CSV table of C-alpha atoms in Angstrom, one decimal:
chain,number,residue,atom,x,y,z
A,226,MET,CA,17.2,2.8,-2.3
A,227,LYS,CA,18.7,0.0,-0.6
A,228,THR,CA,16.8,-3.2,-0.1
A,229,VAL,CA,16.1,-5.2,2.9
A,230,ARG,CA,18.4,-8.1,1.1
A,231,GLN,CA,21.3,-5.4,0.6
A,232,ALA,CA,21.0,-4.5,3.8
A,233,GLY,CA,21.0,-7.8,5.6
A,234,ALA,CA,24.1,-8.6,3.8
A,235,GLN,CA,25.9,-5.9,4.2
A,236,LEU,CA,24.7,-6.8,8.3
A,237,ASP,CA,26.0,-10.3,8.1
A,238,GLN,CA,29.1,-9.6,6.5
A,239,ALA,CA,29.9,-7.0,9.3
A,240,GLY,CA,30.5,-4.2,6.5
A,241,LEU,CA,28.1,-2.2,8.5
A,242,SER,CA,26.7,-2.4,11.7
A,243,ALA,CA,22.6,-1.9,12.9
A,244,ARG,CA,23.7,0.8,14.7
A,245,ASP,CA,25.1,2.7,11.7
A,246,LEU,CA,22.5,1.4,9.1
A,247,ALA,CA,19.3,3.1,12.3
A,248,LEU,CA,21.4,6.3,12.1
A,249,GLN,CA,21.4,6.8,8.2
A,250,ALA,CA,18.2,6.6,8.7
A,251,PHE,CA,17.7,8.9,11.1
A,252,SER,CA,19.9,11.3,9.4
A,253,SER,CA,17.2,11.0,6.4
A,254,ILE,CA,14.6,11.8,8.9
A,255,ARG,CA,16.6,14.9,10.1
A,256,ALA,CA,17.7,16.2,6.9
A,257,PRO,CA,16.7,19.9,6.9
A,258,ASP,CA,15.6,20.3,3.1
A,259,GLY,CA,14.3,16.7,3.9
A,260,GLU,CA,10.2,15.4,4.0
A,261,GLY,CA,11.2,13.7,7.4
A,262,ALA,CA,9.2,16.2,9.2
A,263,ARG,CA,6.0,15.5,7.0
A,264,ALA,CA,7.1,11.9,6.2
A,265,PHE,CA,7.0,11.1,10.1
A,266,VAL,CA,4.5,12.3,13.5
A,267,ARG,CA,6.4,10.5,15.5
A,268,VAL,CA,10.2,9.1,15.2
A,269,TYR,CA,11.3,6.8,18.1
A,270,ASN,CA,15.0,7.4,18.9
A,271,ASP,CA,15.8,5.7,21.9
A,272,SER,CA,14.2,2.5,21.1
A,273,ALA,CA,15.2,2.2,18.1
A,274,LEU,CA,18.5,2.6,18.6
A,275,ALA,CA,18.3,0.2,21.2
A,276,ALA,CA,16.9,-2.6,18.8
A,277,ALA,CA,19.8,-1.9,16.6
A,278,GLN,CA,22.3,-2.5,19.2
A,279,GLN,CA,21.2,-5.5,20.2
A,280,THR,CA,20.9,-7.1,16.6
A,281,ASP,CA,25.1,-5.6,17.0
A,282,ASP,CA,25.0,-7.7,20.1
A,283,ASP,CA,23.3,-10.9,18.1
A,284,LEU,CA,25.7,-10.7,15.6
A,285,ARG,CA,29.0,-10.5,17.8
A,286,THR,CA,27.5,-13.2,20.8
A,287,ALA,CA,25.7,-15.6,18.6
A,288,GLY,CA,27.1,-14.7,14.8
A,289,LYS,CA,23.8,-14.3,13.4
A,290,ARG,CA,20.7,-12.3,13.1
A,291,ARG,CA,17.0,-13.8,14.7
A,292,SER,CA,15.7,-13.0,11.5
A,293,PRO,CA,16.1,-11.5,7.5
A,294,LEU,CA,14.4,-8.0,9.4
A,295,ALA,CA,16.6,-7.9,12.5
A,296,GLY,CA,18.8,-4.9,12.4
A,297,ILE,CA,16.6,-3.1,9.4
A,298,PRO,CA,14.6,0.1,9.9
A,299,VAL,CA,10.6,0.3,8.9
A,300,SER,CA,8.4,2.5,9.6
A,301,ILE,CA,4.8,2.1,10.9
A,302,LYS,CA,1.5,3.6,9.5
A,303,ASP,CA,0.0,5.8,12.3
A,304,LEU,CA,-2.7,3.3,12.7
A,305,PHE,CA,-1.3,0.8,15.0
A,306,ASP,CA,-1.1,0.5,18.3
A,307,VAL,CA,2.8,1.3,20.0
A,308,ALA,CA,2.8,0.6,24.2
A,309,GLY,CA,2.5,4.0,26.0
A,310,GLY,CA,1.1,6.2,22.8
A,311,ARG,CA,-1.4,7.7,21.5
A,312,THR,CA,-2.8,6.4,18.0
A,313,TYR,CA,-3.7,9.4,16.3
A,314,ALA,CA,-4.7,8.0,12.8
A,315,GLY,CA,-3.2,10.9,10.9
A,316,SER,CA,-5.9,13.2,12.6
A,317,ARG,CA,-6.7,15.9,15.8
A,318,VAL,CA,-10.0,13.9,17.0
A,319,LEU,CA,-8.3,11.1,18.9
A,320,ALA,CA,-5.5,13.3,21.2
A,321,GLN,CA,-7.1,13.5,24.0
A,322,THR,CA,-7.8,9.7,24.0
A,323,PRO,CA,-6.4,6.5,26.3
A,324,ARG,CA,-2.8,5.3,25.4
A,325,ALA,CA,-2.2,1.8,23.7
A,326,GLU,CA,-1.5,-0.6,26.6
A,327,GLU,CA,0.6,-2.9,24.7
A,328,ASP,CA,1.6,-3.1,21.2
A,329,ALA,CA,-0.3,-3.9,17.9
A,330,ILE,CA,-0.1,-7.7,17.2
A,331,VAL,CA,1.8,-6.3,13.9
A,332,VAL,CA,4.2,-4.3,16.1
A,333,GLN,CA,5.3,-7.1,18.4
A,334,ARG,CA,6.1,-9.9,15.8
A,335,LEU,CA,8.3,-6.7,14.2
A,336,ARG,CA,9.7,-6.3,17.4
A,337,ALA,CA,10.2,-10.2,17.8
A,338,SER,CA,12.0,-10.7,14.6
A,339,GLY,CA,14.4,-8.2,15.2
A,340,ALA,CA,12.9,-5.3,13.3
A,341,VAL,CA,14.5,-1.7,14.3
A,342,ILE,CA,11.0,0.7,14.4
A,343,MET,CA,12.2,4.2,13.4
A,344,GLY,CA,8.5,5.4,14.3
A,345,ARG,CA,5.1,6.7,13.0
A,346,THR,CA,4.4,7.2,9.1
A,347,ASN,CA,1.9,10.3,8.3
A,348,MET,CA,-1.2,9.5,6.1
A,349,THR,CA,-4.6,10.4,5.5
A,350,GLU,CA,-7.0,11.7,8.2
A,351,PHE,CA,-8.6,8.1,8.9
A,352,ALA,CA,-7.0,6.6,5.9
A,353,TYR,CA,-9.8,8.0,4.2
A,354,SER,CA,-8.8,8.8,0.8
A,355,GLY,CA,-6.6,7.3,-1.8
A,356,LEU,CA,-4.1,10.8,-2.3
A,357,GLY,CA,-2.4,11.2,0.8
A,358,ILE,CA,-2.9,14.7,1.5
A,359,ASN,CA,-2.5,15.7,5.0
A,360,SER,CA,-4.5,18.8,6.3
A,361,HIS,CA,-3.5,18.4,10.0
A,362,TYR,CA,0.5,17.3,9.9
A,363,GLY,CA,1.3,18.5,6.0
A,364,THR,CA,1.7,16.4,3.0
A,365,PRO,CA,5.0,14.6,2.3
A,366,LEU,CA,5.7,15.2,-1.4
A,367,ASN,CA,6.6,12.5,-3.8
A,368,PRO,CA,10.0,12.2,-4.7
A,369,TYR,CA,9.8,12.1,-8.6
A,370,ARG,CA,10.3,16.2,-9.2
A,371,ARG,CA,10.1,17.3,-5.5
A,372,HIS,CA,10.6,21.0,-6.8
A,373,GLU,CA,7.3,20.2,-8.6
A,374,ALA,CA,5.2,19.4,-5.3
A,375,ARG,CA,3.6,16.0,-6.4
A,376,ILE,CA,1.7,14.5,-3.9
A,377,PRO,CA,2.8,10.9,-2.7
A,378,GLY,CA,-0.7,8.8,-2.7
A,379,GLY,CA,-2.4,7.5,0.0
A,380,SER,CA,-3.4,7.2,2.5
A,381,SER,CA,-0.5,5.9,3.5
A,382,SER,CA,1.8,8.7,2.5
A,383,GLY,CA,4.4,8.8,4.9
A,384,ALA,CA,5.3,5.4,4.5
A,385,ALA,CA,6.1,5.8,0.9
A,386,VAL,CA,8.0,8.4,1.3
A,387,SER,CA,10.5,7.2,4.4
A,388,VAL,CA,11.2,4.4,1.6
A,389,SER,CA,12.2,6.1,-0.8
A,390,ASP,CA,13.6,9.0,1.2
A,391,GLY,CA,15.7,6.1,3.4
A,392,MET,CA,14.6,7.1,6.6
A,393,ALA,CA,14.0,3.1,6.1
A,394,LEU,CA,13.9,0.4,4.6
A,395,GLY,CA,10.5,-1.0,4.6
A,396,ALA,CA,7.5,0.2,5.4
A,397,VAL,CA,4.1,-1.1,7.4
A,398,ALA,CA,0.8,0.2,5.9
A,399,THR,CA,-2.8,-0.7,5.6
A,400,ASP,CA,-4.7,-0.8,2.3
A,401,THR,CA,-8.4,-0.7,2.3
A,402,GLY,CA,-8.9,0.2,-1.2
A,403,GLY,CA,-5.3,0.5,-2.2
A,404,SER,CA,-3.3,2.5,0.3
A,405,ALA,CA,-0.4,0.7,0.6
A,406,ARG,CA,-0.3,0.0,-4.0
A,407,ILE,CA,-1.4,3.6,-4.7
A,408,PRO,CA,1.5,5.8,-3.2
A,409,ALA,CA,4.0,2.7,-3.9
A,410,ALA,CA,2.4,3.8,-7.6
A,411,PHE,CA,2.9,7.7,-7.7
A,412,CYS,CA,6.5,6.9,-5.5
A,413,GLY,CA,8.1,4.0,-8.0
A,414,LEU,CA,8.1,1.3,-5.0
A,415,THR,CA,6.5,-1.9,-5.0
A,416,GLY,CA,3.6,-2.1,-2.4
A,417,PHE,CA,1.6,-5.7,-1.3
A,418,LYS,CA,-1.9,-5.6,-0.1
A,419,PRO,CA,-2.2,-9.5,0.9
A,420,THR,CA,-5.6,-11.4,1.4
A,421,ALA,CA,-7.1,-9.6,4.4
A,422,SER,CA,-7.7,-12.6,6.8
A,423,ARG,CA,-3.5,-13.3,6.3
A,424,ILE,CA,-2.7,-10.4,9.6
A,425,PRO,CA,-4.4,-10.0,12.7
A,426,LEU,CA,-5.7,-6.3,12.8
A,427,ALA,CA,-6.2,-6.6,16.6
A,428,GLY,CA,-4.5,-3.0,17.5
A,429,ALA,CA,-5.3,-1.0,14.6
A,430,TYR,CA,-7.5,2.0,13.8
A,431,PRO,CA,-10.3,0.6,11.5
A,432,LEU,CA,-11.5,2.2,8.8
A,433,SER,CA,-13.6,-0.6,6.6
A,434,PRO,CA,-13.3,-4.0,8.5
A,435,SER,CA,-14.6,-5.8,6.0
A,436,LEU,CA,-12.3,-4.6,3.7
A,437,ASP,CA,-9.1,-3.4,5.5
A,438,SER,CA,-6.0,-5.3,5.7
A,439,VAL,CA,-2.6,-4.9,6.3
A,440,GLY,CA,0.3,-4.2,3.6
A,441,SER,CA,3.9,-3.4,2.5
A,442,ILE,CA,5.7,-1.3,0.7
A,443,GLY,CA,9.3,-1.5,-0.6
A,444,ALA,CA,12.1,-1.6,-3.4
A,445,THR,CA,11.4,-4.6,-4.5
A,446,VAL,CA,9.0,-7.4,-4.2
A,447,GLU,CA,11.1,-9.1,-1.4
A,448,CYS,CA,11.2,-6.6,0.8
A,449,CYS,CA,7.5,-6.5,1.0
A,450,ALA,CA,7.3,-10.5,1.1
A,451,LEU,CA,9.9,-10.4,4.0
A,452,LEU,CA,7.8,-7.3,6.0
A,453,ASP,CA,4.1,-9.7,5.0
A,454,ALA,CA,6.3,-13.1,6.1
A,455,VAL,CA,6.8,-11.6,9.9
A,456,MET,CA,3.4,-9.5,10.4
A,457,ALA,CA,1.8,-12.7,8.8
A,458,GLY,CA,3.5,-14.9,11.4
A,459,ILE,CA,4.8,-17.1,8.8
A,460,ALA,CA,8.2,-19.3,7.8
A,461,TRP,CA,9.7,-16.7,5.4
A,462,GLN,CA,9.7,-18.8,2.3
A,463,ALA,CA,12.8,-17.3,-0.4
A,464,PRO,CA,11.7,-16.5,-4.0
A,465,ARG,CA,12.1,-19.4,-7.3
A,466,GLN,CA,15.4,-17.9,-8.8
A,467,SER,CA,13.7,-17.5,-12.1
A,468,SER,CA,13.3,-14.8,-15.0
A,469,ASP,CA,11.6,-17.6,-17.4
A,470,GLY,CA,8.6,-15.2,-18.6
A,471,ALA,CA,7.4,-18.7,-20.5
A,472,SER,CA,6.2,-20.2,-17.1
A,473,LEU,CA,3.6,-17.5,-16.8
A,474,ARG,CA,0.3,-16.7,-18.0
A,475,LEU,CA,-1.4,-13.6,-17.5
A,476,GLY,CA,-4.8,-12.1,-17.8
A,477,MET,CA,-5.2,-8.9,-19.5
A,478,VAL,CA,-7.9,-7.0,-17.6
A,479,MET,CA,-9.4,-5.0,-20.7
A,480,ASN,CA,-12.3,-3.6,-19.7
A,481,TYR,CA,-13.1,-0.9,-16.7
A,482,VAL,CA,-9.6,-0.4,-15.4
A,483,MET,CA,-8.4,1.5,-19.0
A,484,ASP,CA,-10.7,3.6,-19.1
A,485,ASP,CA,-9.2,7.3,-18.8
A,486,LEU,CA,-5.3,6.7,-19.0
A,487,ASP,CA,-3.0,8.9,-18.6
A,488,PRO,CA,-0.6,9.0,-22.0
A,489,GLN,CA,2.1,8.1,-19.5
A,490,VAL,CA,0.4,5.4,-18.0
A,491,ALA,CA,-0.3,3.6,-21.7
A,492,LYS,CA,2.9,4.2,-23.0
A,493,ALA,CA,4.9,2.7,-19.5
A,494,TYR,CA,2.2,-0.4,-19.0
A,495,GLU,CA,1.9,-1.1,-23.7
A,496,ASN,CA,5.8,-1.5,-23.1
A,497,ALA,CA,5.3,-3.0,-19.6
A,498,MET,CA,3.5,-5.9,-21.7
A,499,ALA,CA,5.6,-6.2,-24.9
A,500,THR,CA,8.8,-6.4,-22.8
A,501,LEU,CA,6.8,-8.8,-21.1
A,502,SER,CA,5.5,-10.9,-24.6
A,503,HIS,CA,9.2,-10.4,-25.5
A,504,ASN,CA,10.8,-12.8,-22.6
A,505,GLY,CA,7.6,-15.8,-23.1
A,506,VAL,CA,4.9,-14.5,-20.7
A,507,ARG,CA,1.4,-15.3,-22.6
A,508,ILE,CA,-0.6,-12.2,-22.1
A,509,GLU,CA,-4.7,-12.8,-23.2
A,510,PRO,CA,-6.9,-10.5,-22.8
A,511,VAL,CA,-9.4,-10.7,-20.5
A,512,HIS,CA,-13.3,-9.2,-19.9
A,513,PHE,CA,-14.3,-8.7,-16.3
A,514,PRO,CA,-17.6,-7.3,-17.0
A,515,GLU,CA,-18.4,-7.6,-13.5
A,516,LEU,CA,-16.3,-4.8,-12.6
A,517,GLN,CA,-18.6,-2.3,-14.5
A,518,GLU,CA,-20.7,-3.1,-11.8
A,519,LEU,CA,-19.2,-1.7,-8.9
A,520,PRO,CA,-20.2,1.8,-9.2
A,521,GLU,CA,-23.8,1.4,-8.3
A,522,ILE,CA,-23.0,-1.0,-5.8
A,523,ASN,CA,-20.7,1.8,-3.8
A,524,ARG,CA,-22.5,4.7,-4.8
A,525,GLN,CA,-23.8,5.4,-1.6
A,526,GLY,CA,-20.9,5.1,-0.1
A,527,GLY,CA,-20.1,1.4,0.3
A,528,PHE,CA,-18.6,-0.5,3.1
A,529,PRO,CA,-16.1,2.5,4.5
A,530,ALA,CA,-19.2,5.3,4.4
A,531,TYR,CA,-21.3,2.9,6.6
A,532,GLU,CA,-18.6,1.3,8.6
A,533,SER,CA,-16.3,4.1,9.3
A,534,TYR,CA,-19.3,6.4,10.3
A,535,ARG,CA,-20.7,3.4,12.6
A,536,HIS,CA,-17.5,3.0,14.0
A,537,GLN,CA,-17.3,7.5,14.7
A,538,ALA,CA,-20.7,8.5,15.4
A,539,GLY,CA,-19.9,9.7,18.9
A,540,LEU,CA,-16.7,11.1,17.5
A,541,VAL,CA,-18.4,13.4,14.7
A,542,ALA,CA,-21.5,14.6,17.2
A,543,SER,CA,-18.4,16.0,19.5
A,544,HIS,CA,-15.2,17.1,17.6
A,545,ALA,CA,-17.1,18.0,13.7
A,546,HIS,CA,-15.0,21.3,14.0
A,547,GLU,CA,-11.7,19.4,13.9
A,548,TYR,CA,-11.7,17.2,11.4
A,549,ASP,CA,-10.6,17.6,7.8
A,550,PRO,CA,-14.0,18.5,6.0
A,551,ARG,CA,-13.2,16.6,3.2
A,552,VAL,CA,-12.6,13.0,5.1
A,553,LEU,CA,-16.1,14.5,7.5
A,554,SER,CA,-18.1,14.2,4.3
A,555,ARG,CA,-16.6,11.1,3.2
A,556,ILE,CA,-17.9,9.4,7.0
A,557,LEU,CA,-21.2,11.2,6.8
A,558,ARG,CA,-22.2,9.3,4.0
A,559,GLY,CA,-22.7,6.7,5.8
A,560,GLN,CA,-25.4,8.3,8.5
A,561,ALA,CA,-27.6,7.8,5.6
A,562,MET,CA,-26.9,4.8,5.1
A,563,SER,CA,-29.6,1.5,7.0
A,564,ASP,CA,-28.8,-1.6,8.0
A,565,THR,CA,-30.8,-2.5,5.2
A,566,ASP,CA,-28.2,-0.9,3.0
A,567,TYR,CA,-25.3,-2.3,4.5
A,568,MET,CA,-26.6,-6.0,4.2
A,569,ARG,CA,-27.7,-6.0,1.0
A,570,LEU,CA,-23.7,-4.4,0.3
A,571,ARG,CA,-22.7,-8.0,2.0
A,572,LYS,CA,-25.1,-9.3,-0.3
A,573,GLN,CA,-23.9,-8.1,-3.4
A,574,ARG,CA,-19.8,-8.3,-2.8
A,575,SER,CA,-20.3,-12.1,-1.7
A,576,ASP,CA,-22.4,-12.3,-5.1
A,577,LEU,CA,-19.8,-10.7,-6.8
A,578,ILE,CA,-17.2,-12.4,-5.8
A,579,ALA,CA,-18.6,-15.8,-6.5
A,580,ARG,CA,-19.5,-14.9,-10.1
A,581,THR,CA,-15.8,-13.5,-10.3
A,582,HIS,CA,-13.7,-16.9,-9.9
A,583,SER,CA,-14.2,-18.0,-13.4
A,584,ARG,CA,-12.3,-14.6,-14.7
A,585,PHE,CA,-8.8,-16.1,-12.9
A,586,GLU,CA,-9.5,-19.7,-14.2
A,587,GLY,CA,-6.1,-20.7,-16.0
A,588,PHE,CA,-4.3,-17.2,-15.3
A,589,ASP,CA,-1.2,-17.2,-12.9
A,590,ALA,CA,-2.3,-13.5,-12.5
A,591,LEU,CA,-4.6,-11.1,-13.4
A,592,ILE,CA,-3.0,-7.8,-14.9
A,593,SER,CA,-3.9,-3.9,-15.2
A,594,PRO,CA,-2.4,-0.8,-14.3
A,595,THR,CA,-2.5,0.2,-10.7
A,596,VAL,CA,-3.2,3.5,-11.2
A,597,PRO,CA,-4.9,5.2,-14.7
A,598,ILE,CA,-3.0,8.4,-13.8
A,599,VAL,CA,0.6,9.8,-12.8
A,600,ALA,CA,0.7,11.7,-9.5
A,601,PRO,CA,-1.7,14.9,-9.6
A,602,LEU,CA,-0.2,18.2,-8.4
A,603,LEU,CA,-0.8,19.4,-5.0
A,604,ALA,CA,-2.1,22.2,-6.4
A,605,ASP,CA,-4.2,20.1,-8.8
A,606,CYS,CA,-5.9,18.8,-5.5
A,607,GLU,CA,-6.9,22.2,-4.0
A,608,ASP,CA,-10.3,22.8,-5.9
A,609,ASP,CA,-12.7,20.2,-3.7
A,610,ASP,CA,-14.2,19.1,-7.0
A,611,ASN,CA,-11.0,18.3,-9.0
A,612,TYR,CA,-10.2,16.7,-5.7
A,613,SER,CA,-13.5,13.9,-5.4
A,614,ARG,CA,-12.6,13.8,-9.3
A,615,LEU,CA,-8.5,12.5,-8.8
A,616,ASN,CA,-10.0,10.7,-5.5
A,617,LEU,CA,-12.4,8.5,-7.7
A,618,LEU,CA,-9.7,7.7,-10.4
A,619,THR,CA,-6.9,6.9,-7.9
A,620,LEU,CA,-9.1,4.4,-6.2
A,621,ARG,CA,-11.0,2.7,-9.1
A,622,ASN,CA,-9.1,-0.1,-10.1
A,623,PRO,CA,-7.2,-0.8,-6.8
A,624,SER,CA,-10.5,-1.0,-4.7
A,625,ILE,CA,-11.8,-4.0,-6.9
A,626,VAL,CA,-9.3,-6.2,-5.2
A,627,ASN,CA,-10.5,-5.2,-1.8
A,628,PHE,CA,-14.1,-5.8,-2.9
A,629,LEU,CA,-13.2,-9.0,-4.3
A,630,ASP,CA,-11.2,-10.1,-1.2
A,631,GLY,CA,-8.4,-10.6,-3.2
A,632,CYS,CA,-4.5,-10.4,-3.2
A,633,ALA,CA,-2.7,-8.1,-5.4
A,634,LEU,CA,0.8,-6.0,-5.9
A,635,SER,CA,1.7,-3.3,-7.6
A,636,LEU,CA,5.3,-2.7,-9.6
A,637,PRO,CA,7.1,0.1,-11.0
A,638,CYS,CA,7.0,-0.5,-14.9
A,639,HIS,CA,8.2,3.1,-15.5
A,640,GLU,CA,11.4,4.2,-17.4
A,641,PRO,CA,13.9,5.5,-15.8
A,642,GLY,CA,14.0,9.4,-15.4
A,643,LEU,CA,10.0,9.3,-16.1
A,644,ALA,CA,6.9,9.7,-13.9
A,645,PRO,CA,6.5,7.1,-11.9
A,646,VAL,CA,3.8,3.9,-13.1
A,647,GLY,CA,2.4,1.2,-11.3
A,648,LEU,CA,1.8,-2.4,-12.6
A,649,MET,CA,-0.5,-4.5,-10.9
A,650,LEU,CA,-1.2,-8.2,-10.4
A,651,PHE,CA,-3.6,-9.7,-8.4
A,652,GLN,CA,-5.5,-12.6,-7.5
A,653,GLN,CA,-8.0,-14.3,-5.6
A,654,GLY,CA,-8.3,-14.4,-1.8
A,655,GLY,CA,-5.9,-16.7,0.0
A,656,PHE,CA,-3.6,-17.4,-3.7
A,657,ASP,CA,-0.7,-14.7,-1.8
A,658,HIS,CA,2.2,-17.1,-2.0
A,659,GLN,CA,1.5,-17.5,-5.9
A,660,LEU,CA,1.1,-14.0,-6.4
A,661,LEU,CA,4.1,-13.3,-4.8
A,662,THR,CA,6.4,-16.0,-6.6
A,663,VAL,CA,4.8,-14.4,-10.0
A,664,ALA,CA,6.0,-10.7,-9.2
A,665,TYR,CA,9.4,-11.8,-8.4
A,666,ILE,CA,9.5,-13.2,-12.4
A,667,VAL,CA,7.6,-10.4,-13.4
A,668,GLU,CA,10.2,-8.2,-11.9
A,669,ARG,CA,13.3,-9.3,-12.8
A,670,ILE,CA,12.0,-9.2,-16.3
A,671,LEU,CA,10.9,-5.6,-16.3
A,672,HIS,CA,14.3,-4.8,-14.7
A,673,PHE,CA,16.6,-6.9,-16.5
A,674,HIS,CA,15.3,-8.0,-19.5
A,675,LYS,CA,14.3,-5.4,-21.5
A,676,PRO,CA,14.5,-6.3,-25.5
A,677,PRO,CA,15.5,-3.1,-27.5
A,678,ALA,CA,13.1,-0.5,-27.6
A,679,ASP,CA,12.4,-1.3,-31.5
A,680,ALA,CA,11.3,-4.6,-30.4
A,681,ARG,CA,8.4,-2.7,-27.9
């Protein structure tokens, strides 16, 4: 996979035109034996080529690009409004809704940066699952052993596959319970979930306003950070070029997130901890007893059930037959939740956030497996009971950060050729820059400073 930095250097040095870069991405999208038809629900041929041409013109006349994202192919999840088009949110239910009058703020900022928006990516209907399966538009297959037909993870399924398959160099995702980090982990990519308030959600179809955030998926931490800076409307801050692990102190969460680990995940995570320790990172165990309260707090369905049902009650009443039954059943859980239940949920969340501040004290970040399993086979998700079990297990670890209103990033930590496994770094809300700095260092150690196998 080409990174945003690599592509940008080629553009700046006239080794590649933005138009050619876009045409390469289009070639991947249209490959007859590829996943483009399932990864994308809309492809923007004309506007993408026009944006690419603008970057080429800027380079010819001014000698520079307007931003590090200028000329870079980017995909956007089918949750964000694009002027003149409909936002389907992975569903058939919204087919007759009015066309958007203006771009979502995120899309506006991407266009202003010169990013080349390739199209809208497929997703789980209404973003309501961590597995990435879509019964309406098909499910893009995981790049790992594609012939085995593994799920990509969700809900930002097409976003991840667009990057893994070279259809885009960065992808805009959302993350309500792990929807950027889960597909990143399953597909061997990096996924960033910022503090929710960092990026405006105006023009994005909601699942759960209390938990929704705008995330990014890319090949590296820097790919995600570049997208994040543009979408957050902040100046890009170059990473600290360091691989000195001695500057880091990480808290390894020992309870809850370590339950029911797949042996492949356990081995990859163990090797990653050994590599970090070998390179000077101080890793200390952390017991986080408050996490054990989450299943009971969310027993009725939590924020997504209550808020999605309140938003979609009219659609459910008139178009229930058009929903994916698995998604509809989760939305309908909110029907039984009262306003009193919702207020209690809000209080429990505020209380839990207040009580867990001390768990982060003294650490640059906390660390855990992103997902306790590797990507399941699509066939393993056909049975409804197994689908529900796998979905809950997949969402368990990453959803912690959304409930605590924090920020998190998933990094690949598996050995080449093995099933992708994600390592999650997370912090309290507002510590995004610190988290990204930590992630740069951890990424460099895991990729470039591995000790001999016998030292692990």
